[in-house]
PDB file of C-alpha atoms in Angstrom:
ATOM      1  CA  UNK A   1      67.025 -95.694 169.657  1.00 75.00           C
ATOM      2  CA  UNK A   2      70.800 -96.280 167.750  1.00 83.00           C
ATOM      3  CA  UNK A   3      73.365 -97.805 170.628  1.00 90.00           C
ATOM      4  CA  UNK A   4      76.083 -95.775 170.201  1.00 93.00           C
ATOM      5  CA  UNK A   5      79.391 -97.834 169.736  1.00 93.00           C
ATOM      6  CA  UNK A   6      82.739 -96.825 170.446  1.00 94.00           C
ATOM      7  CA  UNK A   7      86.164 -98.676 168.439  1.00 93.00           C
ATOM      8  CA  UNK A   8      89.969 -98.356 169.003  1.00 95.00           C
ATOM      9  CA  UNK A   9      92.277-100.008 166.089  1.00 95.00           C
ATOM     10  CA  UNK A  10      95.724 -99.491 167.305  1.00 96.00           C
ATOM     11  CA  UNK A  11      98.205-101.281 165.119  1.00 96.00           C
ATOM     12  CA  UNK A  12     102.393-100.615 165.943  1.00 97.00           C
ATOM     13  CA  UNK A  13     105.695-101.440 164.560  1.00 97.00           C
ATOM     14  CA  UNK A  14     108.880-101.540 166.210  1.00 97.00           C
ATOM     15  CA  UNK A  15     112.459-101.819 164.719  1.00 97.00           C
ATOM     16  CA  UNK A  16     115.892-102.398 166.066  1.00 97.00           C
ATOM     17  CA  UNK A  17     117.485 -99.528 164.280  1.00 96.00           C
ATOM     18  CA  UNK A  18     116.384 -96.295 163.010  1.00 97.00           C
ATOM     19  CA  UNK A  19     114.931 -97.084 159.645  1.00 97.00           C
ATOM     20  CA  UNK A  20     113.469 -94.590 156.607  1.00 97.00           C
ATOM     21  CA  UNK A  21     109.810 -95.379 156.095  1.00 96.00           C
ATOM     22  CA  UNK A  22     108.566 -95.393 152.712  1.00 96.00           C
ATOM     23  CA  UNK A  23     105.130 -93.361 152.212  1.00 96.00           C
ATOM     24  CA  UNK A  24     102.427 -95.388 154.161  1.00 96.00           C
ATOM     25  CA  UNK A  25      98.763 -95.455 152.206  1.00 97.00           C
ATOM     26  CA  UNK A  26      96.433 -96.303 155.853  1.00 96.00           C
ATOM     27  CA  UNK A  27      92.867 -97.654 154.932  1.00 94.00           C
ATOM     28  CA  UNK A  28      91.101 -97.350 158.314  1.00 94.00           C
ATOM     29  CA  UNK A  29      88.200 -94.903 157.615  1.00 94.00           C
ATOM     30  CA  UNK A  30      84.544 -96.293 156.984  1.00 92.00           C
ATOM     31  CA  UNK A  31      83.676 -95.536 153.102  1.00 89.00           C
ATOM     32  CA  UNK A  32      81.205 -92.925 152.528  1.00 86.00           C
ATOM     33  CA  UNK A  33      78.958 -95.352 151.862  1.00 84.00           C
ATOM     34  CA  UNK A  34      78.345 -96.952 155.188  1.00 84.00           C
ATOM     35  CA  UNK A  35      75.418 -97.790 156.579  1.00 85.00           C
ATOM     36  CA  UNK A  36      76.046 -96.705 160.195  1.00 88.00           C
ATOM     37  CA  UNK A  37      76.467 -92.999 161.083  1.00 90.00           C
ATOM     38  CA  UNK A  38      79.722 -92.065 161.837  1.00 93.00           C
ATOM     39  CA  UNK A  39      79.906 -89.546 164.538  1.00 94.00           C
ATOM     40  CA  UNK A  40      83.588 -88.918 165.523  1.00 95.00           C
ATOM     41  CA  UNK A  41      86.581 -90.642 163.597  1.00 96.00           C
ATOM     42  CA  UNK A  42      90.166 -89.712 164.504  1.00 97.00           C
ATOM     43  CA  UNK A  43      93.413 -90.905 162.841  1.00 97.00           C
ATOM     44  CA  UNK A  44      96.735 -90.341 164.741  1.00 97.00           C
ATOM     45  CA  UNK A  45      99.575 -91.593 163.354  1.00 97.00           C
ATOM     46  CA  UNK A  46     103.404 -91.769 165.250  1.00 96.00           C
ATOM     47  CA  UNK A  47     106.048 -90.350 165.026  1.00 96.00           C
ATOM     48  CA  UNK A  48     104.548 -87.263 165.273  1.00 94.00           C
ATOM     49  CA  UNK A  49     106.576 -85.617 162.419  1.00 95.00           C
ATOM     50  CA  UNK A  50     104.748 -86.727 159.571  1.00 96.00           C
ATOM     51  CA  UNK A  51     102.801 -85.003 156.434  1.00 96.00           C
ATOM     52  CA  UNK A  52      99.574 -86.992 155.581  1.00 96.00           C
ATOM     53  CA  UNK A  53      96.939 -86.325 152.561  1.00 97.00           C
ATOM     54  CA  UNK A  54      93.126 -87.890 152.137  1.00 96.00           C
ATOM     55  CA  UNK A  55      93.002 -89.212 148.711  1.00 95.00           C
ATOM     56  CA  UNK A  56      89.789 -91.366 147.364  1.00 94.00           C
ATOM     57  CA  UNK A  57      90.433 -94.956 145.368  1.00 91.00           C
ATOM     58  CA  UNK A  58      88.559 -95.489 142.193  1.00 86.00           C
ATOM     59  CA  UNK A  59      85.917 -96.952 144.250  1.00 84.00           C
ATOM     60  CA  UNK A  60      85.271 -94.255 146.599  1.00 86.00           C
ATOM     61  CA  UNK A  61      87.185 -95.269 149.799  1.00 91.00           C
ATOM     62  CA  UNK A  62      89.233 -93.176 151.730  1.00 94.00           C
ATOM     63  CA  UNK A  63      93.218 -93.908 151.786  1.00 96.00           C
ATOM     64  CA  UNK A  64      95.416 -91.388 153.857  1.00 97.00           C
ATOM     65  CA  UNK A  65      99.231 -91.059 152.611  1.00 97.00           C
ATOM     66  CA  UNK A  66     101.236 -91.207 155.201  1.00 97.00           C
ATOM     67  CA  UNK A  67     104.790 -89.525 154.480  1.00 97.00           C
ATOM     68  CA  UNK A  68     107.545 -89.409 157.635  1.00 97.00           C
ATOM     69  CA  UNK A  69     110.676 -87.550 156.674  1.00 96.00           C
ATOM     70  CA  UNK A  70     112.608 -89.033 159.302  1.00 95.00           C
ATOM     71  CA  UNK A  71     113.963 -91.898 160.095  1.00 97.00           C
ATOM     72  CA  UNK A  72     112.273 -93.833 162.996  1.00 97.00           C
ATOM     73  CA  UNK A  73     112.577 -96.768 165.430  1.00 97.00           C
ATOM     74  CA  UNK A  74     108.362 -96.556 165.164  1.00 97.00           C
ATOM     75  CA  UNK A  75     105.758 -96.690 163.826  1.00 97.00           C
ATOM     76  CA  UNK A  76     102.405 -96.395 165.243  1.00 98.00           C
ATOM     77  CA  UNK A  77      98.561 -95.966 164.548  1.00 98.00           C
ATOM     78  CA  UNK A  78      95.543 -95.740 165.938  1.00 98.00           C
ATOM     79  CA  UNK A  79      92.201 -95.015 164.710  1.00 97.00           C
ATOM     80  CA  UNK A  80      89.274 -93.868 167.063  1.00 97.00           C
ATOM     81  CA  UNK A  81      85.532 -94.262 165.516  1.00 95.00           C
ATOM     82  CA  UNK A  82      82.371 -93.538 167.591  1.00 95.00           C
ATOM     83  CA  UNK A  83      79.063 -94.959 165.449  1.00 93.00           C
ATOM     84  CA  UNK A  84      75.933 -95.567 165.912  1.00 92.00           C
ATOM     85  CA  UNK A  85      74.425 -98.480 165.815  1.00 90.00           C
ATOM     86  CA  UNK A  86      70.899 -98.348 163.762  1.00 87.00           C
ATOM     87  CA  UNK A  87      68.589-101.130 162.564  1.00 87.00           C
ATOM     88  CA  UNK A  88      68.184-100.973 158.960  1.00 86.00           C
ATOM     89  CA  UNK A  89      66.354-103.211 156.538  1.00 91.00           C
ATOM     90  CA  UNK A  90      68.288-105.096 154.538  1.00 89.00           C
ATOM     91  CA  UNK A  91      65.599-105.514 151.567  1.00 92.00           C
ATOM     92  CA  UNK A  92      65.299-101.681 150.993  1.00 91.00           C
ATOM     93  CA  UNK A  93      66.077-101.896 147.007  1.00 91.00           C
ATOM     94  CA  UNK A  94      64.984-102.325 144.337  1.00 92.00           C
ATOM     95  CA  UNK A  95      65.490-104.302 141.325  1.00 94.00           C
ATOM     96  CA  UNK A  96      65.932-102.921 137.324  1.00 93.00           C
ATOM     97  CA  UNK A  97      63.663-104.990 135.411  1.00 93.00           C
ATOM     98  CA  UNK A  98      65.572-107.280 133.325  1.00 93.00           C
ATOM     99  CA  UNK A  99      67.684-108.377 136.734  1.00 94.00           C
ATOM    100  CA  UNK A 100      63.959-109.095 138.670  1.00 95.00           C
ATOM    101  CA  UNK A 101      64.416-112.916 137.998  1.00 95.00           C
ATOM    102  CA  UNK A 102      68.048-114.868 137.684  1.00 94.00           C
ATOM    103  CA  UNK A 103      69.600-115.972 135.542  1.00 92.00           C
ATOM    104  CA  UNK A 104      69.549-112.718 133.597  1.00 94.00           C
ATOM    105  CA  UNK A 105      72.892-110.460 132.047  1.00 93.00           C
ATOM    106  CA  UNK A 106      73.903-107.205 132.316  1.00 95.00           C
ATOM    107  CA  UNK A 107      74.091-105.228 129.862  1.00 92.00           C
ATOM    108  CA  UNK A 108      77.198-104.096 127.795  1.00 92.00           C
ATOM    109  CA  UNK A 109      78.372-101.059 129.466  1.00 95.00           C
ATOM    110  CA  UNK A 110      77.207-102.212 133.035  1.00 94.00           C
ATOM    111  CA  UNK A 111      79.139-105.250 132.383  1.00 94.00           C
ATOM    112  CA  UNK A 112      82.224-103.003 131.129  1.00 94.00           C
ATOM    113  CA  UNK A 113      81.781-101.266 134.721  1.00 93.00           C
ATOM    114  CA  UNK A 114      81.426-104.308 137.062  1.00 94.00           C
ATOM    115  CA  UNK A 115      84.823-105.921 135.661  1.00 94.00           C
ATOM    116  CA  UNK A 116      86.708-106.506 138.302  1.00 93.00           C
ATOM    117  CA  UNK A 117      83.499-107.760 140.375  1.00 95.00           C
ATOM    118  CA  UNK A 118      82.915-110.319 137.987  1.00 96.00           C
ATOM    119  CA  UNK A 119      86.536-111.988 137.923  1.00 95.00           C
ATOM    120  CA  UNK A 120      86.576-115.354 139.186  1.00 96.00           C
ATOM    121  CA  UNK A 121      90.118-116.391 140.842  1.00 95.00           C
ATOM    122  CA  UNK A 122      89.342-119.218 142.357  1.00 94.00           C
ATOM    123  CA  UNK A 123      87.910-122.575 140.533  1.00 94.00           C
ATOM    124  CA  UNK A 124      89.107-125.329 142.515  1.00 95.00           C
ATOM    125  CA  UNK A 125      87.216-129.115 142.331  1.00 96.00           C
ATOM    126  CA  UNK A 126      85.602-128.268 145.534  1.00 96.00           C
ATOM    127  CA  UNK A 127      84.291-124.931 144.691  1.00 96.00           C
ATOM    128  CA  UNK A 128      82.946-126.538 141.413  1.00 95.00           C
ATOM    129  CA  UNK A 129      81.268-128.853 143.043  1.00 95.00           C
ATOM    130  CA  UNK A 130      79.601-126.713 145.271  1.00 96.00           C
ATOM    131  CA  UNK A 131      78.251-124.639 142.254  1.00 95.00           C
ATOM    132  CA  UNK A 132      77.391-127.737 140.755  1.00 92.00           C
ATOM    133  CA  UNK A 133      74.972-129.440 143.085  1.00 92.00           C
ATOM    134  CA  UNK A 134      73.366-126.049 143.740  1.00 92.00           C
ATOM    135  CA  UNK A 135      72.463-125.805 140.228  1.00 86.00           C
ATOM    136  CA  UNK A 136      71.496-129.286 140.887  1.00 81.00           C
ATOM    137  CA  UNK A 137      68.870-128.480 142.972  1.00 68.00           C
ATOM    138  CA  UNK A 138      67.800-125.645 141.321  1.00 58.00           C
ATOM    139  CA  UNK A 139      67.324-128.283 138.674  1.00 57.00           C
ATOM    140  CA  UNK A 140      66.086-131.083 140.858  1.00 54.00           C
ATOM    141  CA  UNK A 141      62.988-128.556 141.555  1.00 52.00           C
ATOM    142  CA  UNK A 142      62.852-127.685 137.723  1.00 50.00           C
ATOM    143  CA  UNK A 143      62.902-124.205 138.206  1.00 49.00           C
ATOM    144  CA  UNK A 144      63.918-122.240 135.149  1.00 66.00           C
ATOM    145  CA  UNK A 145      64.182-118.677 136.483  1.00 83.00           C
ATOM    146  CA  UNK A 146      62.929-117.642 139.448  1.00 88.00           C
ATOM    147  CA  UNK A 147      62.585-114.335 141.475  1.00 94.00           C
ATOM    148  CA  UNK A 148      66.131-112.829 142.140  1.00 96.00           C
ATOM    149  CA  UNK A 149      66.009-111.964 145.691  1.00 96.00           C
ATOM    150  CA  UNK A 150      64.495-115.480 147.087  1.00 94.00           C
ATOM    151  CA  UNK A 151      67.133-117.245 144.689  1.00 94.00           C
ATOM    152  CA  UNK A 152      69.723-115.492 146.444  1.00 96.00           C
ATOM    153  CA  UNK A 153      68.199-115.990 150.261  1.00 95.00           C
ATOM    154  CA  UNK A 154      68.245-119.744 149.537  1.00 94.00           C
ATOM    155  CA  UNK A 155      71.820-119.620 148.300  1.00 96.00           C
ATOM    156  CA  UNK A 156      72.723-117.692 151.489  1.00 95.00           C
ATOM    157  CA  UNK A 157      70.858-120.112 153.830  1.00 96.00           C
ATOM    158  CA  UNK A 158      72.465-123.291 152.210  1.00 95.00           C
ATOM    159  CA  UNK A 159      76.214-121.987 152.439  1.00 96.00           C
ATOM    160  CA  UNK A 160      75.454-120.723 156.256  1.00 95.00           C
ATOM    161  CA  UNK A 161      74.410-124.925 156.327  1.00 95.00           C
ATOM    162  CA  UNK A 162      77.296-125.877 154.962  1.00 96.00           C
ATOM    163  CA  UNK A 163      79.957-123.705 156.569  1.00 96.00           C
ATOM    164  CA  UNK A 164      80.020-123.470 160.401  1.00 95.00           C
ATOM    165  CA  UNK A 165      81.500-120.244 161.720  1.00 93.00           C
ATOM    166  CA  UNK A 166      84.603-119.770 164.051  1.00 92.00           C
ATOM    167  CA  UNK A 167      86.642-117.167 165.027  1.00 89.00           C
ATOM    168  CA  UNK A 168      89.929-117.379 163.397  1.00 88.00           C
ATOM    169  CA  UNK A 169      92.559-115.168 164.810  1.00 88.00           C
ATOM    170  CA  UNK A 170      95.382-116.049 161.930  1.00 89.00           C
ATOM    171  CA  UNK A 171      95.986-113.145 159.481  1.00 88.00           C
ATOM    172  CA  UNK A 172      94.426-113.486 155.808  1.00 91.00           C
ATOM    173  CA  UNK A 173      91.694-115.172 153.964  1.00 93.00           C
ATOM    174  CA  UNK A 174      91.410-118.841 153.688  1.00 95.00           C
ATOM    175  CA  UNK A 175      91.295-119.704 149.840  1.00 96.00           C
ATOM    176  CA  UNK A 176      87.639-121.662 148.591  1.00 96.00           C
ATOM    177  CA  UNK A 177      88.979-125.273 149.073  1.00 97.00           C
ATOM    178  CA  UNK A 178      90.301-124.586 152.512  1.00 96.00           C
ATOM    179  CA  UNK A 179      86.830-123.713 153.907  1.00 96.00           C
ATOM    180  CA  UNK A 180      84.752-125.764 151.831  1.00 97.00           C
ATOM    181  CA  UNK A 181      86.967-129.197 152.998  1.00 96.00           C
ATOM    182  CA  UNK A 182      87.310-127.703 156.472  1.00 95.00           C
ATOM    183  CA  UNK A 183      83.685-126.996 156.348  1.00 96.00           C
ATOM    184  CA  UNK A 184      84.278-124.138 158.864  1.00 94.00           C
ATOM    185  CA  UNK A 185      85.689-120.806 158.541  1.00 93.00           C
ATOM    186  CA  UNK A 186      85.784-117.166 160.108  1.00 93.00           C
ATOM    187  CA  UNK A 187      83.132-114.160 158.512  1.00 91.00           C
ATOM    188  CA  UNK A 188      86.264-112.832 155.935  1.00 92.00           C
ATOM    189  CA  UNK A 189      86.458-116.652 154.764  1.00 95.00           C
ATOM    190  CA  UNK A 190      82.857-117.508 154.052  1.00 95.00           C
ATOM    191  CA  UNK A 191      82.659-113.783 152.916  1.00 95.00           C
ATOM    192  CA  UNK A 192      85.207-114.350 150.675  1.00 96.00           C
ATOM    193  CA  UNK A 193      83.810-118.229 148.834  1.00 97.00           C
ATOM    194  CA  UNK A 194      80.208-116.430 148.746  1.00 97.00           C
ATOM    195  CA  UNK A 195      82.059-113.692 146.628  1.00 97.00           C
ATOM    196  CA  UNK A 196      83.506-116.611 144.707  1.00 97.00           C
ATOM    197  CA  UNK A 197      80.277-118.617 144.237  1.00 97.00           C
ATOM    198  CA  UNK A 198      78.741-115.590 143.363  1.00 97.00           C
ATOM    199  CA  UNK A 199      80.438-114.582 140.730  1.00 97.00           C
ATOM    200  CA  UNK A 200      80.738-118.490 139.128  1.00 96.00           C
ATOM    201  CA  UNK A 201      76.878-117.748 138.562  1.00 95.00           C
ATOM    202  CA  UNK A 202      77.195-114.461 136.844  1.00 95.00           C
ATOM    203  CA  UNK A 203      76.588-112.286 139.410  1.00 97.00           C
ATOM    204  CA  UNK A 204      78.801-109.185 140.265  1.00 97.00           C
ATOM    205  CA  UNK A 205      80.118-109.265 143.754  1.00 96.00           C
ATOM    206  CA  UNK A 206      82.669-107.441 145.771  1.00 92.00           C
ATOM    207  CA  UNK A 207      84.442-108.226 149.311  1.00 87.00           C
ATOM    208  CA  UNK A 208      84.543-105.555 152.110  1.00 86.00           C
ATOM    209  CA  UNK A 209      86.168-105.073 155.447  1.00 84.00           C
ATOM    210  CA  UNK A 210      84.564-104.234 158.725  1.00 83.00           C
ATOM    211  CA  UNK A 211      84.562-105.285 162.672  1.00 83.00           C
ATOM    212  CA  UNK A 212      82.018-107.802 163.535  1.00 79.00           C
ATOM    213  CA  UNK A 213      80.828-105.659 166.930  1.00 82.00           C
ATOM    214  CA  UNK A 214      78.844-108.480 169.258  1.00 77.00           C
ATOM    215  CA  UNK A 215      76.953-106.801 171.873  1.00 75.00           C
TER     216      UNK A 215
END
């Protein structure tokens, strides 16, 4: 039986003088995609004289423009989402063939496609290293290619070694270095440096948003 969840994202700015508002593009909708059923979502935005329009970004996820003719002392918005809570399992996928043991490439159109997934931004000495003793003791075992999913379960458990979590209530995402010689770091940051390490092996990976709900 799904617990049924309940959140409330209210976000407001104030100003000292009436002020025109450029158009606003909000991203506080759960993609299409989500795992979780969405039962009730609600968007209200203030002041209340404003025109809005649901547009899609080239990756599917919903961006309402906000447009407020007037000028304003405010600014406010809150988002109301009731979900459900489900268990899912995360293993339910499969594989293509030529990706069912790592290393392996993808191919030329695929590739084309996964672009932006596949940048790496961030290649710092610590980060390096990282990548470096893992292949290490990939190496150290003398494993040449091994099953996808259990290579990428083991290089899940040993960041979650090396990283302890925190919560971290300062805006943004630490860079790689920061967590890596901190050794600590909120969900966003080790989200972020296993996006990073990811990607130094070859592998396409993107970063998402979300709440971390802790019942």
């Amino acid at each position: 039986m799904p617990i049924r969840v309940a959140l409330r994202h209210h976000t407001r700015y104030t100003y000292d003088r009436l002020v025109k508002l450029s158009p606003q593009v909000i991203r506080l909708r759960p993609a299409p995609h989500a795992r979780m059923p969405i039962r009730s979502y609600s968007l209200q935005i203030a002041p209340a004289e404003h025109f809005i329009n649901w547009q899609q970004d080239p990756f599917g996820n919903y961006l309402a423009r906000v447009v407020i003719p007037e000028k304003t002392r405010e600014l406010a918005i809150t988002v109301e989402v009731i979900v459900d809570m489900v268990t899912f399992n995360p293993f339910d996928f499969f594989l293509e063939d030529y990706a069912e043991t790592y290393p392996f490439s993808y191919d030329e159109q695929l590739q084309r496609e996964l672009g932006p997934y596949l940048e790496v931004t961030e290649s710092g000495a610590k980060l390096q290293a990282w990548v470096a003793n893992f292949r290490g003791l990939l190496a150290g075992a003398q494993v040449q290619a091994e099953p996808t999913v259990p290579w990428l379960v083991r290089l899940n458990q040993q960041l979650a070694s090396d990283i302890h979590y925190n919560v971290r209530m300062e805006p943004g995402v630490q860079t790689c270095e920061t967590t890596l010689g901190q050794r600590n770091g909120s969900c966003r940051d080790s989200a972020w440096l296993l996006v990073q390490i990811l990607r130094h092996f070859g592998l396409a990976a993107r970063f998402v948003s979300g709440y971390l709900v802790q019942l």
